[in-house]
Amino acid sequence: MRIGLVAGEVSGDLLGAGLIEALAARVPGATFEGVGGERMRAAGMQCWHDADELAVMGLTEVLSHLPRLLKLRRSLVQRWKANPPDVFIGIDAPDFTLGLELKLRRIGIPTVHYVSPSVWAWREGRVKKIARACDRVLCLLPFEPAFYARHQVAADFVGHPLGEVIDSEHDIGAARDALGIDRQRPVLALLPGSRRGEITKLGRDFALAGVELRKQRPDLQVVVPLANSAGALAFQSIAEEVGLTDQVTTTIGNARVCMQAADVLVMASGTATLEGLLFGKPMVVGYRVAPSTYRLVKALGLMKIDYFSLPNLLTETPLVTELIQHDLTPDALVREVNDLFDNAARREAMRRAFAEVGKALRQDANELAADAVLATVGK
């Protein structure tokens, strides 16, 4: 059995690796090919291109990369048209993968989309394209299949693989030892995102907040995990500019260790906020896109929900402060972080609510996703 996959970014690579391992265990001799990252390669996939090539954020930002992305998509269609796989799985990166799925399904290749786009939140009209492009959607969030049912799209809630590997019960002291920081002093983790564009847009505000919080709380330890060396260089330049370099511990590829070590998180909106939730960590979430993207979203009324961070979408009552666009300032971050450190009742409310969400998400996602893929092709 040949399985084609395309995954975008770090989170897609993680999901793809778990799915590949589950499918390989079910179908001995299965082969995997397409676009993926380090984890998918390690799981046995032949990667023709790297997942990082799809890491483009925002509506207007994608325009400068459009010729390259369209060329990549055309080459994948041609390759799989000449030698069709038994099934194609697009993992996240919907602006790229949905168009690819549509073309592949038209030539008779069964298609599965893993990770529902946030069509219930904004650009709801995309569900029509999803219905044409996908034989099945694999949903990570429990409320999503009901949305698809209203639009006659086959969808399964498989839970979230992160729920299987992240436990709110963890050794904070050991995590601090691993980072080489003091076990007894408080810790703030700044997570400005895995993409260079996110770091450019968020890093300065996060860093300035770190400087001010260190002034107000001299015993505070600040840790900053970056996804790769390019991100580390981008943040280091910002840290040097604002004077944070002597007051921060930066590390590459240790985001979860930093979350475990921390008392409070300041995070870019995205999958990492779900990891923070599963660790039970109080957090502040911020995000910023290009001004032109933001104006377009507001003008066209593309946002359909009141909150954008995953913790607030999953808990019964929104508990996490969200700072978006012009509301994201160092002063606002400092205010919110100080309140989280000082307000024990608020921290405990977050931990309790996050624990309930964690229980709901732990569904053995890799196995359920593999079941759904094989059911799609009648295996």
Coordinates of C-alpha atoms in Angstrom, one line a residue:
M1 CA 0.0 0.0 0.0
R2 CA 1.4 3.4 -1.0
I3 CA 0.3 6.4 1.0
G4 CA 0.9 10.0 -0.1
L5 CA 1.1 12.7 2.6
V6 CA 1.8 16.4 2.8
A7 CA 2.3 18.1 6.2
G8 CA 2.9 21.7 7.0
E9 CA 5.1 23.0 9.8
V10 CA 6.2 21.4 13.1
S11 CA 2.8 20.5 14.4
G12 CA 1.8 18.8 11.1
D13 CA 5.1 16.8 11.1
L14 CA 4.3 15.6 14.6
L15 CA 0.8 14.4 13.7
G16 CA 2.1 12.8 10.5
A17 CA 4.8 10.9 12.3
G18 CA 2.2 9.4 14.7
L19 CA -0.1 8.5 11.9
I20 CA 2.6 6.9 9.8
E21 CA 3.7 4.7 12.8
A22 CA 0.1 3.6 13.4
L23 CA -0.5 2.8 9.7
A24 CA 2.8 1.0 9.3
A25 CA 1.8 -1.3 12.3
R26 CA -1.5 -2.1 10.6
V27 CA -0.3 -2.5 7.0
P28 CA 3.1 -4.3 6.9
G29 CA 5.0 -3.1 3.9
A30 CA 3.2 0.1 3.5
T31 CA 5.2 3.0 2.0
F32 CA 4.9 6.7 2.7
E33 CA 5.9 9.6 0.4
G34 CA 5.5 13.3 -0.1
V35 CA 6.2 16.4 2.0
G36 CA 7.1 16.1 5.7
G37 CA 9.6 17.0 8.4
E38 CA 12.2 15.4 10.5
R39 CA 9.7 13.3 12.6
M40 CA 8.0 11.9 9.5
R41 CA 11.3 11.0 8.0
A42 CA 12.3 9.2 11.2
A43 CA 9.0 7.3 11.0
G44 CA 9.9 6.0 7.6
M45 CA 8.6 8.5 5.1
Q46 CA 10.3 9.4 1.9
C47 CA 10.3 13.2 1.9
W48 CA 10.5 14.8 -1.5
H49 CA 10.3 18.3 0.1
D50 CA 10.5 19.6 3.6
A51 CA 7.4 20.7 5.6
D52 CA 9.0 24.1 6.3
E53 CA 8.5 25.0 2.7
L54 CA 4.7 25.4 3.5
A55 CA 5.3 27.6 6.6
V56 CA 3.7 30.9 5.4
M57 CA 1.4 32.9 7.7
G58 CA -1.4 35.4 6.9
L59 CA -3.5 36.3 3.9
T60 CA -1.2 39.0 2.3
E61 CA 2.1 37.3 3.3
V62 CA 1.3 34.3 1.2
L63 CA 1.2 36.3 -2.0
S64 CA 5.0 36.7 -2.2
H65 CA 5.4 32.9 -1.9
L66 CA 2.5 32.0 -4.2
P67 CA 4.5 31.3 -7.4
R68 CA 6.8 28.9 -5.5
L69 CA 3.9 27.2 -3.7
L70 CA 1.8 26.7 -6.9
K71 CA 4.9 25.2 -8.6
L72 CA 5.3 22.8 -5.8
R73 CA 1.7 21.8 -5.9
R74 CA 1.8 21.3 -9.6
S75 CA 4.8 19.0 -9.3
L76 CA 3.1 16.9 -6.7
V77 CA -0.1 16.5 -8.8
Q78 CA 2.0 15.5 -11.8
R79 CA 4.0 13.0 -9.8
W80 CA 1.0 11.4 -8.2
K81 CA -1.1 11.5 -11.4
A82 CA 1.7 9.5 -13.1
N83 CA 1.9 7.0 -10.2
P84 CA -1.2 7.3 -8.0
P85 CA -1.0 6.4 -4.3
D86 CA -3.8 4.3 -2.7
V87 CA -4.8 7.3 -0.6
F88 CA -3.6 10.8 0.0
I89 CA -3.6 12.5 3.4
G90 CA -3.2 16.3 3.7
I91 CA -2.2 17.3 7.2
D92 CA -3.1 20.8 8.2
A93 CA -1.7 23.7 5.9
P94 CA -5.2 23.9 4.4
D95 CA -4.4 26.7 2.0
F96 CA -2.0 24.3 0.3
T97 CA -3.3 20.9 1.0
L98 CA -7.0 21.4 0.2
G99 CA -6.2 22.6 -3.4
L100 CA -4.0 19.5 -3.8
E101 CA -6.7 17.2 -2.4
L102 CA -9.2 18.7 -4.8
K103 CA -7.0 17.9 -7.8
L104 CA -6.1 14.4 -6.6
R105 CA -9.6 13.5 -5.8
R106 CA -10.7 14.5 -9.3
I107 CA -8.4 11.9 -10.8
G108 CA -9.7 9.2 -8.5
I109 CA -7.4 9.2 -5.6
P110 CA -9.1 8.9 -2.2
T111 CA -8.3 11.9 0.0
V112 CA -8.3 12.5 3.7
H113 CA -7.7 15.8 5.4
Y114 CA -6.2 15.6 8.9
V115 CA -6.8 18.6 11.1
S116 CA -9.9 20.5 10.3
P117 CA -9.4 24.1 9.2
S118 CA -11.0 26.6 11.5
V119 CA -14.0 27.0 9.1
W120 CA -16.3 27.2 12.2
A121 CA -14.3 30.3 13.2
W122 CA -13.6 32.2 10.0
R123 CA -14.0 31.9 6.2
E124 CA -16.9 29.4 6.7
G125 CA -17.4 29.3 3.0
R126 CA -14.3 27.0 2.7
V127 CA -16.5 24.1 3.9
K128 CA -17.9 23.9 0.3
K129 CA -14.3 23.4 -1.0
I130 CA -13.7 20.8 1.7
A131 CA -16.8 18.9 0.7
R132 CA -15.4 18.7 -2.9
A133 CA -11.8 18.0 -2.0
C134 CA -12.1 15.4 0.9
D135 CA -13.6 12.0 1.3
R136 CA -13.1 12.4 5.0
V137 CA -12.0 15.0 7.6
L138 CA -10.2 13.9 10.7
C139 CA -11.0 16.4 13.5
L140 CA -8.8 17.1 16.6
L141 CA -11.5 19.0 18.5
P142 CA -14.7 17.4 19.8
F143 CA -17.2 20.0 18.5
E144 CA -16.0 19.9 14.9
P145 CA -17.8 16.8 13.5
A146 CA -21.2 18.3 14.3
F147 CA -20.3 21.3 12.2
Y148 CA -19.4 19.1 9.2
A149 CA -22.5 17.0 9.6
R150 CA -24.5 20.2 8.9
H151 CA -22.7 20.4 5.6
Q152 CA -22.9 16.7 4.7
V153 CA -19.1 16.1 5.0
A154 CA -17.9 12.9 6.6
A155 CA -15.8 13.7 9.6
D156 CA -14.5 11.9 12.6
F157 CA -13.3 13.2 16.0
V158 CA -10.0 11.3 16.7
G159 CA -8.9 13.3 19.7
H160 CA -5.6 15.0 19.8
P161 CA -2.3 13.1 19.8
L162 CA -0.8 15.6 22.1
G163 CA -3.2 14.4 24.8
E164 CA -1.5 11.0 24.6
V165 CA 2.0 12.3 25.2
I166 CA 1.5 15.3 27.5
D167 CA 0.5 14.8 31.1
S168 CA -0.4 17.6 33.5
E169 CA 1.5 15.6 36.2
H170 CA 5.1 16.3 35.5
D171 CA 8.4 17.0 37.4
I172 CA 8.9 20.7 37.4
G173 CA 12.2 20.4 39.3
A174 CA 13.7 18.0 36.7
A175 CA 12.6 20.3 33.9
R176 CA 14.4 23.2 35.6
D177 CA 17.5 21.1 36.1
A178 CA 17.5 20.2 32.4
L179 CA 17.5 23.9 31.5
G180 CA 20.2 24.7 34.1
I181 CA 18.0 27.1 36.0
D182 CA 17.2 27.5 39.7
R183 CA 14.6 25.0 41.1
Q184 CA 13.2 27.5 43.6
R185 CA 12.9 30.8 41.8
P186 CA 9.7 31.5 39.7
V187 CA 9.9 30.9 35.9
L188 CA 8.2 32.7 33.0
A189 CA 8.4 31.0 29.6
L190 CA 8.1 33.2 26.5
L191 CA 7.0 31.3 23.3
P192 CA 6.8 33.7 20.4
G193 CA 6.1 31.0 17.8
S194 CA 7.8 28.4 15.6
R195 CA 7.9 30.5 12.5
R196 CA 10.4 33.3 11.8
G197 CA 7.4 35.5 10.7
E198 CA 5.8 35.1 14.1
I199 CA 9.0 35.8 15.9
T200 CA 9.4 39.0 13.9
K201 CA 5.9 40.2 14.7
L202 CA 5.7 39.1 18.3
G203 CA 9.2 38.8 19.6
R204 CA 9.9 42.4 20.5
D205 CA 6.8 42.8 22.6
F206 CA 7.4 39.5 24.4
A207 CA 11.1 40.5 25.0
L208 CA 10.2 44.0 26.3
A209 CA 7.7 42.4 28.6
G210 CA 10.4 40.1 29.9
V211 CA 12.7 43.0 30.6
E212 CA 10.1 44.9 32.5
L213 CA 9.0 41.8 34.5
R214 CA 12.6 41.1 35.5
K215 CA 12.8 44.7 36.8
Q216 CA 9.7 44.3 38.8
R217 CA 10.5 40.7 39.9
P218 CA 14.3 40.4 40.2
D219 CA 14.1 36.7 41.1
L220 CA 12.1 35.9 38.0
Q221 CA 13.8 33.5 35.5
V222 CA 12.8 33.9 31.8
V223 CA 13.2 31.0 29.4
V224 CA 12.6 31.2 25.6
P225 CA 12.4 28.0 23.5
L226 CA 12.8 28.4 19.7
A227 CA 12.0 25.8 17.1
N228 CA 15.2 26.0 15.1
S229 CA 18.4 28.0 14.7
A230 CA 16.8 30.5 12.3
G231 CA 14.2 31.3 15.0
A232 CA 16.9 31.5 17.6
L233 CA 19.0 34.0 15.6
A234 CA 15.9 36.1 15.0
F235 CA 15.0 36.3 18.7
Q236 CA 18.6 36.8 19.8
S237 CA 18.8 39.9 17.6
I238 CA 15.6 41.2 19.3
A239 CA 16.9 40.3 22.8
E240 CA 20.1 42.2 22.2
E241 CA 18.3 45.2 21.0
V242 CA 16.0 45.5 24.1
G243 CA 18.5 44.3 26.6
L244 CA 17.2 40.9 27.5
T245 CA 20.2 38.8 26.6
D246 CA 21.7 38.7 30.1
Q247 CA 18.4 37.9 31.8
V248 CA 17.1 35.0 29.7
T249 CA 17.8 31.3 28.9
T250 CA 17.2 30.5 25.3
T251 CA 17.1 27.0 23.9
I252 CA 16.4 25.2 20.6
G253 CA 13.8 22.4 20.4
N254 CA 12.9 22.3 24.1
A255 CA 9.5 24.0 24.1
R256 CA 7.9 21.3 26.2
V257 CA 10.7 21.2 28.8
C258 CA 10.3 25.0 29.1
M259 CA 6.6 24.7 29.5
Q260 CA 7.0 22.1 32.2
A261 CA 9.6 24.3 34.0
A262 CA 7.4 27.4 33.9
D263 CA 4.9 28.8 36.3
V264 CA 3.4 31.1 33.7
L265 CA 3.4 31.1 29.9
V266 CA 3.3 33.9 27.3
M267 CA 2.4 32.3 24.0
A268 CA 1.8 32.9 20.4
S269 CA -1.7 31.6 19.4
G270 CA -1.5 28.2 17.8
T271 CA -1.0 24.5 18.6
A272 CA 1.5 25.3 21.3
T273 CA -1.3 26.8 23.4
L274 CA -2.9 23.3 23.5
E275 CA 0.4 21.9 24.8
G276 CA 0.4 24.6 27.5
L277 CA -3.2 23.6 28.4
L278 CA -2.4 19.9 28.6
F279 CA 0.5 20.8 31.0
G280 CA -2.0 22.8 33.1
K281 CA -0.1 26.0 32.8
P282 CA -1.7 29.5 33.3
M283 CA -1.1 31.6 30.2
V284 CA -1.5 34.8 28.2
V285 CA -1.9 34.4 24.5
G286 CA -1.0 37.0 21.9
Y287 CA -1.0 37.3 18.2
R288 CA -0.4 39.8 15.4
V289 CA -0.6 39.5 11.6
A290 CA 0.3 42.0 8.9
P291 CA -1.8 45.2 9.2
S292 CA -3.3 44.7 5.8
T293 CA -4.3 41.1 6.7
Y294 CA -6.0 42.3 9.9
R295 CA -7.9 45.1 8.1
L296 CA -9.1 42.7 5.4
V297 CA -10.3 40.2 8.0
K298 CA -12.2 42.9 9.9
A299 CA -13.6 44.6 6.9
L300 CA -15.0 41.4 5.4
G301 CA -16.3 40.0 8.7
L302 CA -14.3 36.8 8.2
M303 CA -14.1 36.0 11.9
K304 CA -17.1 34.1 13.2
I305 CA -16.1 33.6 16.8
D306 CA -15.3 35.8 19.8
Y307 CA -12.1 34.1 20.8
F308 CA -9.2 32.8 18.8
S309 CA -7.0 30.7 21.2
L310 CA -7.6 27.0 21.6
P311 CA -7.9 27.0 25.4
N312 CA -10.7 29.5 25.2
L313 CA -12.5 27.5 22.5
L314 CA -12.3 24.3 24.4
T315 CA -13.1 25.3 28.0
E316 CA -16.7 25.9 29.1
T317 CA -15.8 29.4 30.2
P318 CA -13.1 31.5 28.4
L319 CA -10.3 32.0 31.0
V320 CA -7.2 33.0 29.0
T321 CA -6.5 36.6 28.2
E322 CA -6.1 37.1 24.4
L323 CA -4.1 40.1 23.1
I324 CA -4.4 40.6 19.4
Q325 CA -2.9 43.2 17.0
H326 CA -2.8 46.6 18.7
D327 CA -3.9 45.2 22.0
L328 CA -0.7 43.2 22.2
T329 CA 1.7 45.6 24.0
P330 CA 4.5 45.0 26.5
D331 CA 2.5 46.9 29.2
A332 CA -0.5 44.6 28.6
L333 CA 1.6 41.5 28.8
V334 CA 3.3 42.7 32.0
R335 CA -0.1 43.4 33.6
E336 CA -1.5 40.0 32.8
V337 CA 1.6 38.1 33.8
N338 CA 1.8 39.9 37.1
D339 CA -1.8 39.0 37.8
L340 CA -1.3 35.4 37.0
F341 CA 1.7 35.2 39.4
D342 CA -0.2 37.0 42.1
N343 CA -3.7 35.6 41.7
A344 CA -3.7 32.0 43.0
A345 CA -7.5 31.6 42.5
R346 CA -7.2 32.5 38.8
R347 CA -4.3 30.1 38.3
E348 CA -6.2 27.3 40.0
A349 CA -9.4 27.9 37.9
M350 CA -7.3 27.6 34.7
R351 CA -5.7 24.3 35.9
R352 CA -9.0 22.7 36.8
A353 CA -10.6 23.7 33.4
F354 CA -7.6 22.6 31.5
A355 CA -7.6 19.2 33.2
E356 CA -11.2 18.6 32.1
V357 CA -10.3 19.4 28.5
G358 CA -7.3 17.1 28.6
K359 CA -9.5 14.2 29.6
A360 CA -11.7 14.8 26.6
L361 CA -8.8 15.0 24.1
R362 CA -7.2 11.8 25.2
Q363 CA -8.7 9.4 22.6
D364 CA -5.7 7.4 21.3
A365 CA -5.7 9.7 18.2
N366 CA -3.0 8.0 16.1
E367 CA -5.0 4.7 16.2
L368 CA -8.3 6.3 15.5
A369 CA -6.9 8.3 12.7
A370 CA -5.3 5.2 11.2
D371 CA -8.8 3.5 11.4
A372 CA -10.4 6.3 9.6
V373 CA -7.8 6.4 6.8
L374 CA -8.1 2.6 6.2
A375 CA -11.9 2.8 6.3
T376 CA -11.7 5.5 3.6
V377 CA -10.0 3.1 1.2
G378 CA -12.0 0.0 2.3
K379 CA -9.1 -1.7 4.1

